[in-house]
mmCIF file of N, CA and C in Angstrom:
data_model
loop_
_atom_site.group_PDB
_atom_site.id
_atom_site.type_symbol
_atom_site.label_atom_id
_atom_site.label_comp_id
_atom_site.label_asym_id
_atom_site.label_seq_id
_atom_site.Cartn_x
_atom_site.Cartn_y
_atom_site.Cartn_z
ATOM 1 N N PHE L 5 101.609 69.020 19.481
ATOM 2 C CA PHE L 5 101.309 70.188 20.286
ATOM 3 C C PHE L 5 102.555 71.029 20.535
ATOM 4 N N CYS L 6 103.635 70.392 20.893
ATOM 5 C CA CYS L 6 104.855 71.108 21.250
ATOM 6 C C CYS L 6 105.368 71.949 20.080
ATOM 7 N N LYS L 7 105.431 71.353 18.904
ATOM 8 C CA LYS L 7 105.957 72.083 17.745
ATOM 9 C C LYS L 7 105.047 73.248 17.391
ATOM 10 N N GLN L 8 103.737 73.047 17.446
ATOM 11 C CA GLN L 8 102.800 74.131 17.163
ATOM 12 C C GLN L 8 102.966 75.253 18.178
ATOM 13 N N TYR L 9 103.110 74.892 19.445
ATOM 14 C CA TYR L 9 103.292 75.890 20.495
ATOM 15 C C TYR L 9 104.563 76.702 20.257
ATOM 16 N N LEU L 10 105.643 76.000 19.958
ATOM 17 C CA LEU L 10 106.920 76.678 19.733
ATOM 18 C C LEU L 10 106.827 77.650 18.568
ATOM 19 N N LEU L 11 106.228 77.194 17.480
ATOM 20 C CA LEU L 11 106.154 78.044 16.300
ATOM 21 C C LEU L 11 105.263 79.258 16.541
ATOM 22 N N LEU L 12 104.171 79.085 17.260
ATOM 23 C CA LEU L 12 103.285 80.210 17.537
ATOM 24 C C LEU L 12 103.857 81.126 18.615
ATOM 25 N N HIS L 13 104.371 80.537 19.672
ATOM 26 C CA HIS L 13 104.833 81.304 20.823
ATOM 27 C C HIS L 13 106.056 82.154 20.506
ATOM 28 N N PHE L 14 106.935 81.650 19.692
ATOM 29 C CA PHE L 14 108.175 82.360 19.399
ATOM 30 C C PHE L 14 108.182 82.965 17.992
ATOM 31 N N HIS L 15 106.989 83.136 17.410
ATOM 32 C CA HIS L 15 106.884 83.694 16.067
ATOM 33 C C HIS L 15 107.414 85.118 16.014
ATOM 34 N N ARG L 16 107.094 85.888 17.019
ATOM 35 C CA ARG L 16 107.556 87.289 17.059
ATOM 36 C C ARG L 16 108.955 87.305 17.652
ATOM 37 N N SER L 17 109.922 87.523 16.812
ATOM 38 C CA SER L 17 111.311 87.432 17.254
ATOM 39 C C SER L 17 111.923 88.786 17.559
ATOM 40 N N GLY L 18 111.139 89.848 17.479
ATOM 41 C CA GLY L 18 111.693 91.161 17.739
ATOM 42 C C GLY L 18 112.460 91.692 16.536
ATOM 43 N N GLY L 19 111.970 91.437 15.368
ATOM 44 C CA GLY L 19 112.653 91.877 14.153
ATOM 45 C C GLY L 19 113.586 90.799 13.644
ATOM 46 N N GLY L 20 113.780 90.743 12.395
ATOM 47 C CA GLY L 20 114.668 89.741 11.822
ATOM 48 C C GLY L 20 113.956 88.415 11.660
ATOM 49 N N ILE L 21 114.466 87.611 10.785
ATOM 50 C CA ILE L 21 113.870 86.309 10.513
ATOM 51 C C ILE L 21 114.582 85.249 11.339
ATOM 52 N N MET L 22 113.807 84.434 12.023
ATOM 53 C CA MET L 22 114.370 83.347 12.818
ATOM 54 C C MET L 22 114.047 82.037 12.127
ATOM 55 N N THR L 23 115.025 81.160 12.042
ATOM 56 C CA THR L 23 114.767 79.842 11.491
ATOM 57 C C THR L 23 114.029 79.018 12.532
ATOM 58 N N THR L 24 113.433 77.923 12.106
ATOM 59 C CA THR L 24 112.753 77.027 13.040
ATOM 60 C C THR L 24 113.735 76.529 14.085
ATOM 61 N N GLU L 25 114.959 76.202 13.650
ATOM 62 C CA GLU L 25 115.964 75.717 14.604
ATOM 63 C C GLU L 25 116.279 76.781 15.651
ATOM 64 N N THR L 26 116.405 78.026 15.235
ATOM 65 C CA THR L 26 116.691 79.121 16.162
ATOM 66 C C THR L 26 115.543 79.295 17.147
ATOM 67 N N LYS L 27 114.312 79.196 16.646
ATOM 68 C CA LYS L 27 113.144 79.308 17.518
ATOM 69 C C LYS L 27 113.133 78.194 18.556
ATOM 70 N N VAL L 28 113.433 76.991 18.118
ATOM 71 C CA VAL L 28 113.417 75.842 19.030
ATOM 72 C C VAL L 28 114.538 75.970 20.055
ATOM 73 N N LEU L 29 115.721 76.426 19.621
ATOM 74 C CA LEU L 29 116.825 76.628 20.570
ATOM 75 C C LEU L 29 116.484 77.713 21.590
ATOM 76 N N LYS L 30 115.838 78.774 21.129
ATOM 77 C CA LYS L 30 115.411 79.843 22.042
ATOM 78 C C LYS L 30 114.395 79.299 23.050
ATOM 79 N N ALA L 31 113.472 78.490 22.564
ATOM 80 C CA ALA L 31 112.477 77.883 23.456
ATOM 81 C C ALA L 31 113.143 76.956 24.466
ATOM 82 N N LEU L 32 114.122 76.186 24.014
ATOM 83 C CA LEU L 32 114.849 75.288 24.904
ATOM 84 C C LEU L 32 115.572 76.073 25.992
ATOM 85 N N ASP L 33 116.280 77.124 25.597
ATOM 86 C CA ASP L 33 117.009 77.943 26.571
ATOM 87 C C ASP L 33 116.060 78.586 27.573
ATOM 88 N N GLN L 34 114.956 79.123 27.072
ATOM 89 C CA GLN L 34 113.993 79.785 27.954
ATOM 90 C C GLN L 34 113.328 78.781 28.903
ATOM 91 N N SER L 35 113.003 77.602 28.399
ATOM 92 C CA SER L 35 112.356 76.602 29.256
ATOM 93 C C SER L 35 113.331 76.084 30.308
ATOM 94 N N ASN L 36 114.603 75.891 29.938
ATOM 95 C CA ASN L 36 115.602 75.463 30.924
ATOM 96 C C ASN L 36 115.770 76.502 32.022
ATOM 97 N N LYS L 37 115.786 77.762 31.651
ATOM 98 C CA LYS L 37 115.902 78.842 32.635
ATOM 99 C C LYS L 37 114.695 78.829 33.579
ATOM 100 N N SER L 38 113.507 78.724 33.011
ATOM 101 C CA SER L 38 112.281 78.718 33.826
ATOM 102 C C SER L 38 112.231 77.502 34.740
ATOM 103 N N LEU L 39 112.634 76.343 34.234
ATOM 104 C CA LEU L 39 112.649 75.135 35.059
ATOM 105 C C LEU L 39 113.637 75.269 36.220
ATOM 106 N N GLY L 40 114.772 75.909 35.983
ATOM 107 C CA GLY L 40 115.730 76.155 37.054
ATOM 108 C C GLY L 40 115.153 77.045 38.129
ATOM 109 N N GLU L 41 114.416 78.068 37.713
ATOM 110 C CA GLU L 41 113.776 78.971 38.670
ATOM 111 C C GLU L 41 112.700 78.235 39.473
ATOM 112 N N LEU L 42 111.934 77.405 38.800
ATOM 113 C CA LEU L 42 110.902 76.629 39.491
ATOM 114 C C LEU L 42 111.515 75.658 40.486
ATOM 115 N N LYS L 43 112.609 75.023 40.113
ATOM 116 C CA LYS L 43 113.290 74.075 40.997
ATOM 117 C C LYS L 43 113.756 74.785 42.263
ATOM 118 N N PHE L 44 114.311 75.993 42.119
ATOM 119 C CA PHE L 44 114.759 76.769 43.275
ATOM 120 C C PHE L 44 113.582 77.047 44.207
ATOM 121 N N LEU L 45 112.460 77.506 43.648
ATOM 122 C CA LEU L 45 111.278 77.807 44.461
ATOM 123 C C LEU L 45 110.714 76.548 45.108
ATOM 124 N N GLN L 46 110.666 75.462 44.354
ATOM 125 C CA GLN L 46 110.154 74.210 44.902
ATOM 126 C C GLN L 46 111.006 73.764 46.087
ATOM 127 N N ASP L 47 112.314 73.808 45.947
ATOM 128 C CA ASP L 47 113.205 73.408 47.041
ATOM 129 C C ASP L 47 113.005 74.294 48.275
ATOM 130 N N LYS L 48 112.826 75.585 48.035
ATOM 131 C CA LYS L 48 112.615 76.535 49.136
ATOM 132 C C LYS L 48 111.334 76.196 49.899
ATOM 133 N N TYR L 49 110.242 75.981 49.180
ATOM 134 C CA TYR L 49 108.961 75.717 49.835
ATOM 135 C C TYR L 49 108.896 74.326 50.455
ATOM 136 N N ILE L 50 109.581 73.365 49.879
ATOM 137 C CA ILE L 50 109.648 72.036 50.503
ATOM 138 C C ILE L 50 110.372 72.142 51.839
ATOM 139 N N SER L 51 111.436 72.921 51.878
ATOM 140 C CA SER L 51 112.183 73.125 53.120
ATOM 141 C C SER L 51 111.307 73.783 54.188
ATOM 142 N N ILE L 52 110.551 74.796 53.793
ATOM 143 C CA ILE L 52 109.636 75.474 54.731
ATOM 144 C C ILE L 52 108.572 74.502 55.222
ATOM 145 N N ARG L 53 107.996 73.730 54.297
ATOM 146 C CA ARG L 53 106.983 72.745 54.676
ATOM 147 C C ARG L 53 107.549 71.722 55.654
ATOM 148 N N ASN L 54 108.731 71.205 55.357
ATOM 149 C CA ASN L 54 109.323 70.172 56.204
ATOM 150 C C ASN L 54 109.637 70.700 57.597
ATOM 151 N N GLU L 55 110.164 71.907 57.678
ATOM 152 C CA GLU L 55 110.442 72.480 58.991
ATOM 153 C C GLU L 55 109.141 72.721 59.760
ATOM 154 N N SER L 56 108.111 73.166 59.075
ATOM 155 C CA SER L 56 106.804 73.383 59.713
ATOM 156 C C SER L 56 106.233 72.078 60.247
ATOM 157 N N VAL L 57 106.368 71.005 59.455
ATOM 158 C CA VAL L 57 105.909 69.682 59.898
ATOM 159 C C VAL L 57 106.640 69.288 61.179
ATOM 160 N N GLY L 58 107.953 69.500 61.205
ATOM 161 C CA GLY L 58 108.746 69.165 62.386
ATOM 162 C C GLY L 58 108.334 69.953 63.608
ATOM 163 N N ILE L 59 108.099 71.241 63.443
ATOM 164 C CA ILE L 59 107.682 72.085 64.566
ATOM 165 C C ILE L 59 106.321 71.652 65.091
ATOM 166 N N LEU L 60 105.375 71.422 64.185
ATOM 167 C CA LEU L 60 104.044 71.005 64.620
ATOM 168 C C LEU L 60 104.092 69.654 65.336
ATOM 169 N N TYR L 61 104.903 68.738 64.849
ATOM 170 C CA TYR L 61 105.006 67.407 65.451
ATOM 171 C C TYR L 61 105.713 67.462 66.806
ATOM 172 N N ILE L 62 106.858 68.125 66.867
ATOM 173 C CA ILE L 62 107.675 68.119 68.081
ATOM 174 C C ILE L 62 107.172 69.096 69.132
ATOM 175 N N GLU L 63 106.939 70.334 68.738
ATOM 176 C CA GLU L 63 106.598 71.368 69.716
ATOM 177 C C GLU L 63 105.115 71.454 70.028
ATOM 178 N N HIS L 64 104.282 71.135 69.062
ATOM 179 C CA HIS L 64 102.837 71.297 69.257
ATOM 180 C C HIS L 64 102.098 69.969 69.329
ATOM 181 N N LYS L 65 102.862 68.878 69.299
ATOM 182 C CA LYS L 65 102.326 67.523 69.517
ATOM 183 C C LYS L 65 101.254 67.103 68.514
ATOM 184 N N TRP L 66 101.386 67.549 67.269
ATOM 185 C CA TRP L 66 100.478 67.076 66.233
ATOM 186 C C TRP L 66 100.845 65.645 65.892
ATOM 187 N N SER L 67 99.866 64.833 65.624
ATOM 188 C CA SER L 67 100.126 63.442 65.236
ATOM 189 C C SER L 67 100.514 63.387 63.753
ATOM 190 N N ALA L 68 101.177 62.319 63.390
ATOM 191 C CA ALA L 68 101.543 62.124 61.983
ATOM 192 C C ALA L 68 100.284 62.015 61.127
ATOM 193 N N MET L 69 99.239 61.411 61.657
ATOM 194 C CA MET L 69 97.985 61.277 60.915
ATOM 195 C C MET L 69 97.378 62.655 60.645
ATOM 196 N N LYS L 70 97.368 63.512 61.665
ATOM 197 C CA LYS L 70 96.812 64.855 61.505
ATOM 198 C C LYS L 70 97.640 65.663 60.502
ATOM 199 N N LEU L 71 98.963 65.534 60.573
ATOM 200 C CA LEU L 71 99.832 66.227 59.628
ATOM 201 C C LEU L 71 99.629 65.705 58.204
ATOM 202 N N ALA L 72 99.450 64.400 58.076
ATOM 203 C CA ALA L 72 99.213 63.804 56.756
ATOM 204 C C ALA L 72 97.912 64.329 56.158
ATOM 205 N N GLU L 73 96.874 64.400 56.975
ATOM 206 C CA GLU L 73 95.592 64.917 56.488
ATOM 207 C C GLU L 73 95.720 66.380 56.077
ATOM 208 N N ARG L 74 96.441 67.151 56.861
ATOM 209 C CA ARG L 74 96.593 68.586 56.599
ATOM 210 C C ARG L 74 97.409 68.860 55.328
ATOM 211 N N THR L 75 98.444 68.060 55.104
ATOM 212 C CA THR L 75 99.352 68.304 53.985
ATOM 213 C C THR L 75 99.010 67.531 52.714
ATOM 214 N N GLY L 76 98.214 66.474 52.848
ATOM 215 C CA GLY L 76 97.932 65.624 51.697
ATOM 216 C C GLY L 76 99.034 64.602 51.443
ATOM 217 N N LEU L 77 99.974 64.497 52.365
ATOM 218 C CA LEU L 77 101.043 63.508 52.268
ATOM 219 C C LEU L 77 100.625 62.248 53.017
ATOM 220 N N THR L 78 101.319 61.170 52.770
ATOM 221 C CA THR L 78 101.055 59.947 53.529
ATOM 222 C C THR L 78 101.758 60.030 54.885
ATOM 223 N N ARG L 79 101.324 59.187 55.804
ATOM 224 C CA ARG L 79 102.014 59.146 57.101
ATOM 225 C C ARG L 79 103.462 58.707 56.927
ATOM 226 N N ASP L 80 103.715 57.790 56.001
ATOM 227 C CA ASP L 80 105.093 57.376 55.732
ATOM 228 C C ASP L 80 105.957 58.562 55.307
ATOM 229 N N MET L 81 105.404 59.414 54.452
ATOM 230 C CA MET L 81 106.154 60.612 54.026
ATOM 231 C C MET L 81 106.388 61.549 55.209
ATOM 232 N N ILE L 82 105.400 61.680 56.066
ATOM 233 C CA ILE L 82 105.570 62.533 57.257
ATOM 234 C C ILE L 82 106.710 61.990 58.104
ATOM 235 N N TYR L 83 106.741 60.694 58.317
ATOM 236 C CA TYR L 83 107.819 60.100 59.123
ATOM 237 C C TYR L 83 109.183 60.274 58.457
ATOM 238 N N LYS L 84 109.233 60.183 57.122
ATOM 239 C CA LYS L 84 110.500 60.410 56.410
ATOM 240 C C LYS L 84 110.954 61.872 56.580
ATOM 241 N N ILE L 85 109.993 62.800 56.520
ATOM 242 C CA ILE L 85 110.317 64.198 56.742
ATOM 243 C C ILE L 85 110.855 64.398 58.158
ATOM 244 N N LEU L 86 110.165 63.814 59.138
ATOM 245 C CA LEU L 86 110.556 63.974 60.536
ATOM 246 C C LEU L 86 111.943 63.391 60.796
ATOM 247 N N LYS L 87 112.264 62.330 60.104
ATOM 248 C CA LYS L 87 113.568 61.695 60.261
ATOM 249 C C LYS L 87 114.699 62.610 59.803
ATOM 250 N N ASN L 88 114.416 63.448 58.810
ATOM 251 C CA ASN L 88 115.438 64.294 58.208
ATOM 252 C C ASN L 88 115.358 65.783 58.581
ATOM 253 N N VAL L 89 114.300 66.179 59.266
ATOM 254 C CA VAL L 89 114.105 67.600 59.538
ATOM 255 C C VAL L 89 114.982 68.070 60.692
ATOM 256 N N LYS L 90 115.459 69.296 60.548
ATOM 257 C CA LYS L 90 116.236 69.931 61.609
ATOM 258 C C LYS L 90 115.439 71.142 62.070
ATOM 259 N N VAL L 91 114.854 71.075 63.237
ATOM 260 C CA VAL L 91 114.057 72.165 63.749
ATOM 261 C C VAL L 91 114.978 73.122 64.487
ATOM 262 N N SER L 92 114.945 74.395 64.078
ATOM 263 C CA SER L 92 115.853 75.368 64.705
ATOM 264 C C SER L 92 115.278 75.971 65.977
#
């Protein structure tokens, strides 16, 4: 699947002939860039989620069970978040 995707997806090189190796290197570079962008967004939203969990638990007295049900996380994960969260 991967090789077929690469060959089809990067077939149009914007003029000029690209070797298979060049296409694969271009795909590698583009995927690494996209993964870096996704990692940044994931870290940002995890931080927002964790701070929200802390606020709901500390300031609004939500139980860990209620937070777990709301987020789809386990209660153990909620407690790990609470242990590390810094509520501003």
